[in-house]
C-alpha positions as MATLAB code, in Angstrom:
seq = 'XXXXXXXXXXXXXXXXXXXXXXXXXXXXXXXXXXXXXXXXXXXXXXXXXXXXXXXXXXXXXXXXXXXXXXXXXXXXXXXXXXXXXXXXXXXXXXXXXXXXXXXXXXXXXXXXXXXXXXXXXXXXXXXXXXXXXXXXXXXXXXXXXXXXXXXXXXXXXXXXXXXXXXXXXXXXXXXXXXX';
ca = [
       1.394   -0.474   21.783;
       3.815    2.134   20.437;
       2.935    3.859   17.212;
       5.305    3.605   14.288;
       6.862    6.820   13.057;
       5.676    7.750    9.576;
       8.104    8.914    6.897;
       5.834   11.937    6.346;
       4.056   12.596    9.628;
       1.602   15.509    9.748;
      -0.282   15.242   13.036;
      -3.411   17.319   13.489;
      -5.097   17.883   16.842;
      -8.730   16.922   16.276;
      -9.928   19.531   18.805;
      -8.291   22.274   16.716;
     -10.502   21.577   13.693;
     -13.075   24.393   13.448;
     -16.777   23.737   12.775;
     -16.263   25.063    9.237;
     -13.568   22.429    8.588;
      -9.853   22.678    7.982;
      -7.875   22.489    4.739;
      -4.436   20.898    4.983;
      -1.927   21.128    2.139;
       0.889   18.606    2.234;
       4.062   18.365    0.177;
       6.811   15.843    0.846;
      10.333   17.157    1.339;
      13.298   15.633   -0.502;
      14.327   13.695    2.605;
      10.770   12.396    3.086;
      10.516   11.395   -0.584;
      13.678    9.278   -0.297;
      12.337    7.504    2.805;
       8.916    6.998    1.180;
      10.512    5.523   -1.966;
      12.380    3.031    0.200;
       9.199    2.115    2.080;
       7.158    1.719   -1.124;
       9.862   -0.317   -2.890;
      10.188    2.081   -5.820;
      13.263    3.586   -7.468;
      12.394    7.194   -6.614;
       9.601    9.575   -5.697;
      10.104   12.847   -7.539;
       7.073   14.660   -6.092;
       4.150   14.104   -3.753;
       1.652   16.743   -2.775;
      -1.979   16.880   -1.875;
      -4.809   18.618   -0.106;
      -7.006   17.127    2.590;
     -10.175   18.697    3.972;
     -10.972   17.746    7.561;
     -14.489   17.976    9.035;
     -14.989   17.460   12.769;
     -18.349   16.253   14.062;
     -18.548   17.522   17.650;
     -21.598   15.388   18.434;
     -19.929   11.984   17.955;
     -16.296   13.227   17.936;
     -15.540   11.785   14.502;
     -13.324   13.344   11.857;
     -13.887   12.919    8.141;
     -10.848   13.361    5.908;
     -11.333   13.796    2.179;
      -8.892   14.976   -0.451;
      -6.702   14.399   -3.465;
      -3.009   13.968   -4.136;
      -0.633   13.901   -7.078;
       2.662   12.073   -7.356;
       5.493   11.489   -9.811;
       7.560    8.396   -9.231;
       9.843    5.907  -10.936;
       9.341    2.171  -10.637;
      11.170   -0.856  -11.990;
       9.583   -2.675  -14.946;
       8.609   -6.209  -13.922;
       9.741   -7.543  -17.323;
      12.864   -5.599  -18.325;
      13.885   -4.196  -14.901;
      14.276   -0.791  -16.581;
      12.983    2.419  -14.940;
       9.321    3.228  -15.633;
       8.209    6.809  -14.935;
       4.708    6.917  -13.445;
       2.391    9.817  -12.713;
      -0.614    9.710  -10.417;
      -2.608   12.824  -11.246;
      -5.736   12.512   -9.132;
      -5.248   10.088   -6.286;
      -8.216   10.113   -3.932;
      -8.121   10.174   -0.152;
     -10.991    9.332    2.158;
     -11.110    8.183    5.769;
     -13.339    8.424    8.792;
     -11.694    8.660   12.211;
     -13.382    7.971   15.559;
     -12.206    7.737   19.165;
     -10.365    4.442   19.782;
     -12.966    3.293   22.351;
     -15.752    3.767   19.790;
     -13.802    1.840   17.128;
     -13.144   -1.011   19.583;
     -16.824   -1.103   20.554;
     -17.920   -1.128   16.897;
     -15.403   -3.862   16.050;
     -16.298   -6.160   18.957;
     -18.685   -8.797   17.680;
     -19.172   -6.931   14.412;
     -19.637   -8.812   11.186;
     -18.334   -5.813    9.246;
     -14.888   -6.193    7.681;
     -12.176   -4.120    9.371;
     -11.939   -1.844    6.317;
     -15.545   -0.753    6.992;
     -14.703    0.474   10.501;
     -13.452    4.007   11.181;
      -9.759    4.549   11.855;
      -8.988    5.157   15.535;
      -7.998    8.642   16.665;
      -4.641    8.504   18.497;
      -4.665    8.502   22.308;
      -3.315   12.060   22.307;
      -6.332   13.254   20.261;
      -4.455   13.563   16.959;
      -4.699   12.052   13.509;
      -1.792   11.764   11.085;
      -2.931   13.070    7.692;
       0.563   12.611    6.218;
       0.458    8.884    6.949;
      -3.107    8.774    5.609;
      -1.858   10.192    2.301;
       0.989    7.637    2.194;
      -1.433    4.760    2.698;
      -3.534    5.983   -0.225;
      -0.387    6.454   -2.335;
       0.591    2.825   -1.636;
      -2.812    1.702   -2.908;
      -2.506    3.838   -6.061;
       0.945    2.553   -7.122;
       0.840   -0.083   -9.871;
       2.131   -3.311   -8.289;
       3.282   -4.664  -11.700;
       4.590   -1.740  -13.758;
       5.576   -2.481  -17.345;
       7.581   -0.390  -19.729;
       5.492    0.297  -22.871;
       5.971   -2.562  -25.339;
       7.630   -4.872  -22.795;
       6.496   -8.452  -23.303;
       7.384  -11.370  -21.085;
       8.732  -14.343  -23.012;
       9.176  -17.438  -20.886;
      12.523  -19.174  -21.362;
      12.579  -22.296  -23.508;
      13.307  -25.293  -21.354;
      14.953  -28.483  -22.527;
      12.464  -31.316  -22.863;
      12.263  -33.479  -19.813;
      12.378  -37.241  -20.314;
       9.201  -38.801  -19.127;
       9.933  -41.178  -16.300;
       7.383  -43.756  -15.382;
       6.706  -43.745  -11.627;
       7.383  -47.486  -11.326;
      10.541  -47.557  -13.488;
      12.833  -48.265  -10.515;
      10.612  -51.104   -9.337;
      10.681  -52.662  -12.821;
      14.502  -52.550  -12.771;
      14.528  -54.321   -9.421;
      12.078  -56.940  -10.685;
      14.019  -57.556  -13.912;
      17.440  -57.633  -12.221;
      19.034  -61.097  -11.883;
      18.534  -62.497   -8.445;
      21.572  -63.281   -6.285;
      21.683  -66.524   -4.432;
];
């Protein structure tokens, strides 16, 4: 299966991660921010940057990714449809990556939910920390942003005449019979 291209791809070769770990700083470019905003269904993404620390375990060939990110974005209010500026100051990132064969073996017959399993390392031995940050950003965005003070008021509907379910049958019964 072909991998999808991320709007902010930052591939890291797992074999290049030293025993002491590797710090990766990521900042989205203007072009990436526009594509990310479209993907996330938001008005705009003014900034997105973060730091991820990678630790490679040579014994079981797993990679632990842990970090933080910050973002400034503008969403649409679900009540007024006006722009709502939003700031995520300390978004958290955490993931465990393992070779795809190990993930498949762990998942086969496992009663663990898929979100408990490690993420598979790509066939070429890389992980995409940019995409990892985008996935965590998507989870941090408020799905129902409201402008301060915005209150939903349902529209007043005209009263509906109550119709008895057998009204039509009664009309047929009461109608004069034709000979």
